[in-house]
Short mmCIF file of C-alpha atoms in Angstrom, two decimals:
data_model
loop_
_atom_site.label_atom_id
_atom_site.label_comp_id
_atom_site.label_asym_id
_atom_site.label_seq_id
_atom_site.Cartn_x
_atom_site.Cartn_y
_atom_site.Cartn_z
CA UNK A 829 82.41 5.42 -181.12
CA UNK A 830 81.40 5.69 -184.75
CA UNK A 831 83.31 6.45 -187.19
CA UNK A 832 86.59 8.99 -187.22
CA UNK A 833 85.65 11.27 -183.88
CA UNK A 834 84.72 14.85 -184.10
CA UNK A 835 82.29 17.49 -182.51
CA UNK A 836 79.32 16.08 -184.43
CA UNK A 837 79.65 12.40 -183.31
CA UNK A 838 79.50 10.97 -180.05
CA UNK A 839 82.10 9.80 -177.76
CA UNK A 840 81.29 7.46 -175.08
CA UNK A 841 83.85 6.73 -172.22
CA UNK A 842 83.71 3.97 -169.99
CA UNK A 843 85.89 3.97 -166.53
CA UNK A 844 87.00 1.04 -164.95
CA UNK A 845 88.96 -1.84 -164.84
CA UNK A 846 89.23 -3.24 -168.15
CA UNK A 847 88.96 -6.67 -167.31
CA UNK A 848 85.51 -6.06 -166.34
CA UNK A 849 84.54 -3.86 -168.53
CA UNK A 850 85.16 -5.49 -171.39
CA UNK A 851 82.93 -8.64 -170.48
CA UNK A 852 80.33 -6.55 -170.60
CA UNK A 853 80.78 -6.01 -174.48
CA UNK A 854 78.85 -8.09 -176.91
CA UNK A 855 81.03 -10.08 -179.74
CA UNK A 856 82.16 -9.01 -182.94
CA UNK A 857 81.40 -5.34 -182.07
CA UNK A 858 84.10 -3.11 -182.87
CA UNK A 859 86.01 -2.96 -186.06
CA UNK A 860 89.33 -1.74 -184.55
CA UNK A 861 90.78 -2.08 -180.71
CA UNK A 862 93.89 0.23 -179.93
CA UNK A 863 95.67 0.13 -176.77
CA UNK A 864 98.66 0.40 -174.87
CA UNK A 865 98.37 -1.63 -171.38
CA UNK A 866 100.79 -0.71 -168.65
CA UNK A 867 103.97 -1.74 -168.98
CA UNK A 868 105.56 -4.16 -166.68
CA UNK A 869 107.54 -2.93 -163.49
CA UNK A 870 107.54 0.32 -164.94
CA UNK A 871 104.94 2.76 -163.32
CA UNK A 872 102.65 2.37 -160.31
CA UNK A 873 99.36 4.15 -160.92
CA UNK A 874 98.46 3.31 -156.85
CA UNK A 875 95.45 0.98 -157.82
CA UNK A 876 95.34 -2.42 -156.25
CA UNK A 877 95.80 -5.49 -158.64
CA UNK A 878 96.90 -3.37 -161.36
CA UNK A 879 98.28 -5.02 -164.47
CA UNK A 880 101.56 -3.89 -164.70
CA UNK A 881 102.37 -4.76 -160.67
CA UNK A 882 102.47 -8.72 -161.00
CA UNK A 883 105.48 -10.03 -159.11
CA UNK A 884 106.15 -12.32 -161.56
CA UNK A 885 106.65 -11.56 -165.12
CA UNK A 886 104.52 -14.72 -166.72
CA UNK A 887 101.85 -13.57 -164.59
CA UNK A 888 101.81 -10.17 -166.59
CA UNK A 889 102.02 -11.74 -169.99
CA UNK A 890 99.04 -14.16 -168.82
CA UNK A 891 97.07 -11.05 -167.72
CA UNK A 892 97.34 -9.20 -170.83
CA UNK A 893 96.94 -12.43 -172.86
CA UNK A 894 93.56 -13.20 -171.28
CA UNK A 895 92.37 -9.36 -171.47
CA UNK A 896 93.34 -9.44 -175.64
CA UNK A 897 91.39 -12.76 -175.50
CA UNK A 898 88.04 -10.86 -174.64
CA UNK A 899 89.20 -8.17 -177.15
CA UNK A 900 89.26 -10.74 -179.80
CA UNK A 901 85.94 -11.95 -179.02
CA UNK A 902 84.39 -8.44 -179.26
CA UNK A 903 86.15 -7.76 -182.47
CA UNK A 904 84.51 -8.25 -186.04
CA UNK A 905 85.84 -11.35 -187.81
CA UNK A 906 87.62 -8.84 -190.38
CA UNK A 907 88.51 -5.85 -187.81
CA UNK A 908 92.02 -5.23 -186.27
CA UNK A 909 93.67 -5.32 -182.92
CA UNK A 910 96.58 -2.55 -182.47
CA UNK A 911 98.90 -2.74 -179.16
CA UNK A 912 101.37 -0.57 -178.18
CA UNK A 913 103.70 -1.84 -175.29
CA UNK A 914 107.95 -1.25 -175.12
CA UNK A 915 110.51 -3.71 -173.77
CA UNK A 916 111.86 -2.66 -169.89
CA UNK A 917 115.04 -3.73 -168.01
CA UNK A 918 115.67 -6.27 -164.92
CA UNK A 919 115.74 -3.98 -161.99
CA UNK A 920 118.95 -5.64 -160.15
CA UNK A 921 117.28 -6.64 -157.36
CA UNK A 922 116.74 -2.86 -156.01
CA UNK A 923 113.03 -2.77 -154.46
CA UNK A 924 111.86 0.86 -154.93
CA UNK A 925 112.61 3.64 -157.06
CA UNK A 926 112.59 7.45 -155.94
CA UNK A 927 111.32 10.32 -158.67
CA UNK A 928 112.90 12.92 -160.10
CA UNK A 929 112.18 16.77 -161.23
CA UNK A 930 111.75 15.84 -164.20
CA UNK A 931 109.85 12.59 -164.39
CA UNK A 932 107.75 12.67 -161.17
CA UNK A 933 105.85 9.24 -162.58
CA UNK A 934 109.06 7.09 -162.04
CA UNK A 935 108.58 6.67 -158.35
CA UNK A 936 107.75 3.36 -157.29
CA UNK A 937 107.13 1.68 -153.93
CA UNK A 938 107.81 -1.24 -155.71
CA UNK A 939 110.39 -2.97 -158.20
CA UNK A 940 109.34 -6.79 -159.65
CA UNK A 941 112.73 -9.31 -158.68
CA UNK A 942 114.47 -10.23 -161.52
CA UNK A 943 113.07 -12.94 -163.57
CA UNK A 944 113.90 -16.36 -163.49
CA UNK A 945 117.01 -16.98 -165.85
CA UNK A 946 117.32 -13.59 -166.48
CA UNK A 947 120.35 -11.15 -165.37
CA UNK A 948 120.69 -7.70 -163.60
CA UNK A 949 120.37 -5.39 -166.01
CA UNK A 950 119.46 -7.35 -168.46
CA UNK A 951 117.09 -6.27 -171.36
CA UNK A 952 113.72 -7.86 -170.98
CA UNK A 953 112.02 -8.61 -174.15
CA UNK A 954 108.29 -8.52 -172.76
CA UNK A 955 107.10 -6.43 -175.82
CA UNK A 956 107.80 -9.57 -178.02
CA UNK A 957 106.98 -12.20 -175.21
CA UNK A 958 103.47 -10.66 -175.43
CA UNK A 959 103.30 -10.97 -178.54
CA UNK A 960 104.25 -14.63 -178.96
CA UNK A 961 102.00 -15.26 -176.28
CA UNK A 962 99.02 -13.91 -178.10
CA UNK A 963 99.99 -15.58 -181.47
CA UNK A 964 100.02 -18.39 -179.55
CA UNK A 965 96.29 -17.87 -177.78
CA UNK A 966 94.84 -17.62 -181.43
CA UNK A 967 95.64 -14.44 -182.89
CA UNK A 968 97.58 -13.59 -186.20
CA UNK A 969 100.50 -11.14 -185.61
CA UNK A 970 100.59 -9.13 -188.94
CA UNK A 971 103.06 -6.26 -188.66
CA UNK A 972 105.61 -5.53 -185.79
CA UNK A 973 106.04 -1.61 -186.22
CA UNK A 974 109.01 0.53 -184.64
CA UNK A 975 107.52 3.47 -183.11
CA UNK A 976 110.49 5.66 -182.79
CA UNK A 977 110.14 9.06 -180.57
CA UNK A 978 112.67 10.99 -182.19
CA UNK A 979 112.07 13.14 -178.74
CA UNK A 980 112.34 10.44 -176.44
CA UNK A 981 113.09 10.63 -172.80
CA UNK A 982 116.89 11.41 -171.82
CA UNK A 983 118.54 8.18 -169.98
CA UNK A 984 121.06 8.61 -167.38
CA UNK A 985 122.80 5.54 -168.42
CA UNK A 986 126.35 5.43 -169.87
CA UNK A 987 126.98 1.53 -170.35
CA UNK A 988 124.45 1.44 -172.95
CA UNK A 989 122.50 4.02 -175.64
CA UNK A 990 119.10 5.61 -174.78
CA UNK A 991 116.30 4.00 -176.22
CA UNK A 992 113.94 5.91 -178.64
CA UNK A 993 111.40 3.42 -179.59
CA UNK A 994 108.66 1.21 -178.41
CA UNK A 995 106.35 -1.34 -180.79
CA UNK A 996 102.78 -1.47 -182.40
CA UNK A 997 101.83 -5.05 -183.04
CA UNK A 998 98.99 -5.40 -185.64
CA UNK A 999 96.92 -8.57 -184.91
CA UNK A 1000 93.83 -9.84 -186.44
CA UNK A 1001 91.08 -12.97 -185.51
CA UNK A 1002 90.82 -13.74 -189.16
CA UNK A 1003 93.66 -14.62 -191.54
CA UNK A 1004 91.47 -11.88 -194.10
CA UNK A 1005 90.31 -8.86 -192.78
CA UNK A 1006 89.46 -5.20 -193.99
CA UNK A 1007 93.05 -2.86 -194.32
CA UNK A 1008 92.93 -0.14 -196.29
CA UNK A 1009 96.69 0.70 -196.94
CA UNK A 1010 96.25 3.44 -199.47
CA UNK A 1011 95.05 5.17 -196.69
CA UNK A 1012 98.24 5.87 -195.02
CA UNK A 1013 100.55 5.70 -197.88
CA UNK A 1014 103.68 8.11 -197.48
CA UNK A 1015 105.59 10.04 -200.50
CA UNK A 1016 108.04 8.58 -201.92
CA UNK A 1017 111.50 8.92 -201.56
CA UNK A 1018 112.41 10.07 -204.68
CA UNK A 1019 109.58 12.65 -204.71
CA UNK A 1020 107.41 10.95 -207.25
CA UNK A 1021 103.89 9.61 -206.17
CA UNK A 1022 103.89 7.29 -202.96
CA UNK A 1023 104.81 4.29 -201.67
CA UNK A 1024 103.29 1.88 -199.22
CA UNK A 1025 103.67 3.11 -195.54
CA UNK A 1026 106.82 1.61 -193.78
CA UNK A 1027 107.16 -0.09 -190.76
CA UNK A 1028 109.05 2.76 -188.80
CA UNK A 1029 106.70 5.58 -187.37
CA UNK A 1030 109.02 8.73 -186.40
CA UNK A 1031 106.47 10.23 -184.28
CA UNK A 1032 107.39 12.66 -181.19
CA UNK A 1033 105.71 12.04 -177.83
CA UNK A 1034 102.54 14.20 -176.84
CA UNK A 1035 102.46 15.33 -173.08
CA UNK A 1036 98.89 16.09 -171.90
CA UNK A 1037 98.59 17.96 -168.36
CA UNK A 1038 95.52 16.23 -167.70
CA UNK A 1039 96.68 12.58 -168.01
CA UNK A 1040 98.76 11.17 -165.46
CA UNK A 1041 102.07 9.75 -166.30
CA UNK A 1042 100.75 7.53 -169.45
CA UNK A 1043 98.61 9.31 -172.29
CA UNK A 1044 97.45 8.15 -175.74
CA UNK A 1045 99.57 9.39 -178.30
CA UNK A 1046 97.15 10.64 -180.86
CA UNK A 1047 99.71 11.72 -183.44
CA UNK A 1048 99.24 7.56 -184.42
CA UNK A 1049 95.81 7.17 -183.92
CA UNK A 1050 95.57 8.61 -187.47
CA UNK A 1051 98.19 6.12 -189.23
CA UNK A 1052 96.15 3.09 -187.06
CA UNK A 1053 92.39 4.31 -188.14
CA UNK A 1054 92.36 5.13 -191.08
CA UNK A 1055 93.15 1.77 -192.78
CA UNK A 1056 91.41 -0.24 -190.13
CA UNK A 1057 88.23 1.51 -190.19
CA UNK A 1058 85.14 1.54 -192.72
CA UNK A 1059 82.19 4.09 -192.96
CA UNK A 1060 80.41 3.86 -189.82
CA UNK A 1061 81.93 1.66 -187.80
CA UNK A 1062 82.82 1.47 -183.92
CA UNK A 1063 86.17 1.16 -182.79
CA UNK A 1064 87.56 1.38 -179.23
CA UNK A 1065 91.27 2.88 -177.52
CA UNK A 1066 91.80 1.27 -174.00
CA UNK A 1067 93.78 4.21 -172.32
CA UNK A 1068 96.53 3.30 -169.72
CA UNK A 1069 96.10 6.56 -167.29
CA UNK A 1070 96.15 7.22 -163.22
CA UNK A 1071 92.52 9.27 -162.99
CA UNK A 1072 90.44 10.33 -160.09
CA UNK A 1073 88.09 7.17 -159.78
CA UNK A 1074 84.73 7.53 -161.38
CA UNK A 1075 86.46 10.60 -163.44
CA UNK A 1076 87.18 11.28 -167.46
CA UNK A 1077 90.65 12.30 -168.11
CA UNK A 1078 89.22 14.78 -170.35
CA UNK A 1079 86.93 16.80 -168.09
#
């Protein structure tokens, strides 16, 4: 896609698995990759060998780490690489997990044991242990940024409080690249002129009826493209959604 999309520019949508797709794609093609991958144990979109679904938790990390490797190769020396993923919990050893009225995507016919050295209900950090693992395959990790969802999801919980925020790593293939941060500056707080944009988004969640149980939030595609993108150039969002196969979510 070039450019910021609107009616008068095309939009091109490719459906498959990603980690065939994207061989297909020459390097240093697009100027700016967003994405948010499944996350892991948390959803089961009913595909086999889905990422997300690994038994083991290294093998997740290593899946994503080799997928961001081919993103890296099709992104310009000076574009950007934005990645959206949250933390999850151990499960405690239960196997399955039934849904609910009001969240019919957290049935699972599955539940990943809990990791090696890890606890029941312990917080997993896999956000950050992805991205250590891809600072550690070659890219630069530039900006961890606290998406917080002021209207998150209620928790049932009562030993601990309900979490209201996931992250948006900013990585890069080159230690200089093209970032535009007047772009997205916000006002500042004392009402005169504006400051440089801080590195907590309050953004509230966007349901769409047409996307099943994961779905782009564009309310940040705006404060992700705009400094990451110059005139006319291509840029690409990996969406994480259960469609019909060989169907657009948007048709």
């Amino acid at each position: 896609m070039t450019g910021m999309p609107d009616d008068n520019k095309p939009l091109k949508i490719l459906v498959g698995d990603t980690r065939e797709l994207i061989r297909k794609v020459p390097d240093n093609t697009f100027q700016c990759v967003v994405t948010s991958p499944p996350y892991w144990g948390v959803r089961d979109y009913g595909h086999a060998h889905q990422i997300g679904a690994e038994p083991l938790l290294a093998d997740y990390v290593q899946s994503l780490v080799e997928v961001f490797r081919e993103v890296r190769r099709t992104l310009r020396p000076d574009g950007t690489f934005w990645l959206n993923i949250g933390n999850t919990y151990s499960s405690g050893g239960r196997t399955w997990r039934d849904a609910d009225d009001k969240n019919k995507g957290r049935g699972m016919s599955y539940r990943p044991q809990t990791p090696p050295g890890l606890k029941p209900k312990d917080l997993i950090g896999v956000a950050w242990m992805v991205a250590m693992a891809c600072q550690l395959d070659g890219w630069y990790l530039r900006n961890d940024i606290i998406w917080h969802k002021p209207n998150c999801q209620p928790e049932s919980v009562k030993d601990r409080v309900t979490v209201a925020h996931e992250y948006l790593f900013l990585m890069t293939k080159s230690e200089k690249y093209y970032f535009d941060h007047a772009a997205i500056k916000e006002p500042a707080t004392n009402g005169s002129g504006t400051k440089s944009r801080r590195t907590v988004w309050s953004i509230n969640t966007q349901p769409y009826r047409k996307l099943i149980l994961r779905s782009f939030q564009k309310h940040w595609c705006a404060p992700v493209c705009k400094p990451a993108l110059k005139k006319e150039t291509w840029f690409s969002i990996h969406f994480s959604a259960r469609v019909p196969s060989g169907k657009s979510p948007w048709n």
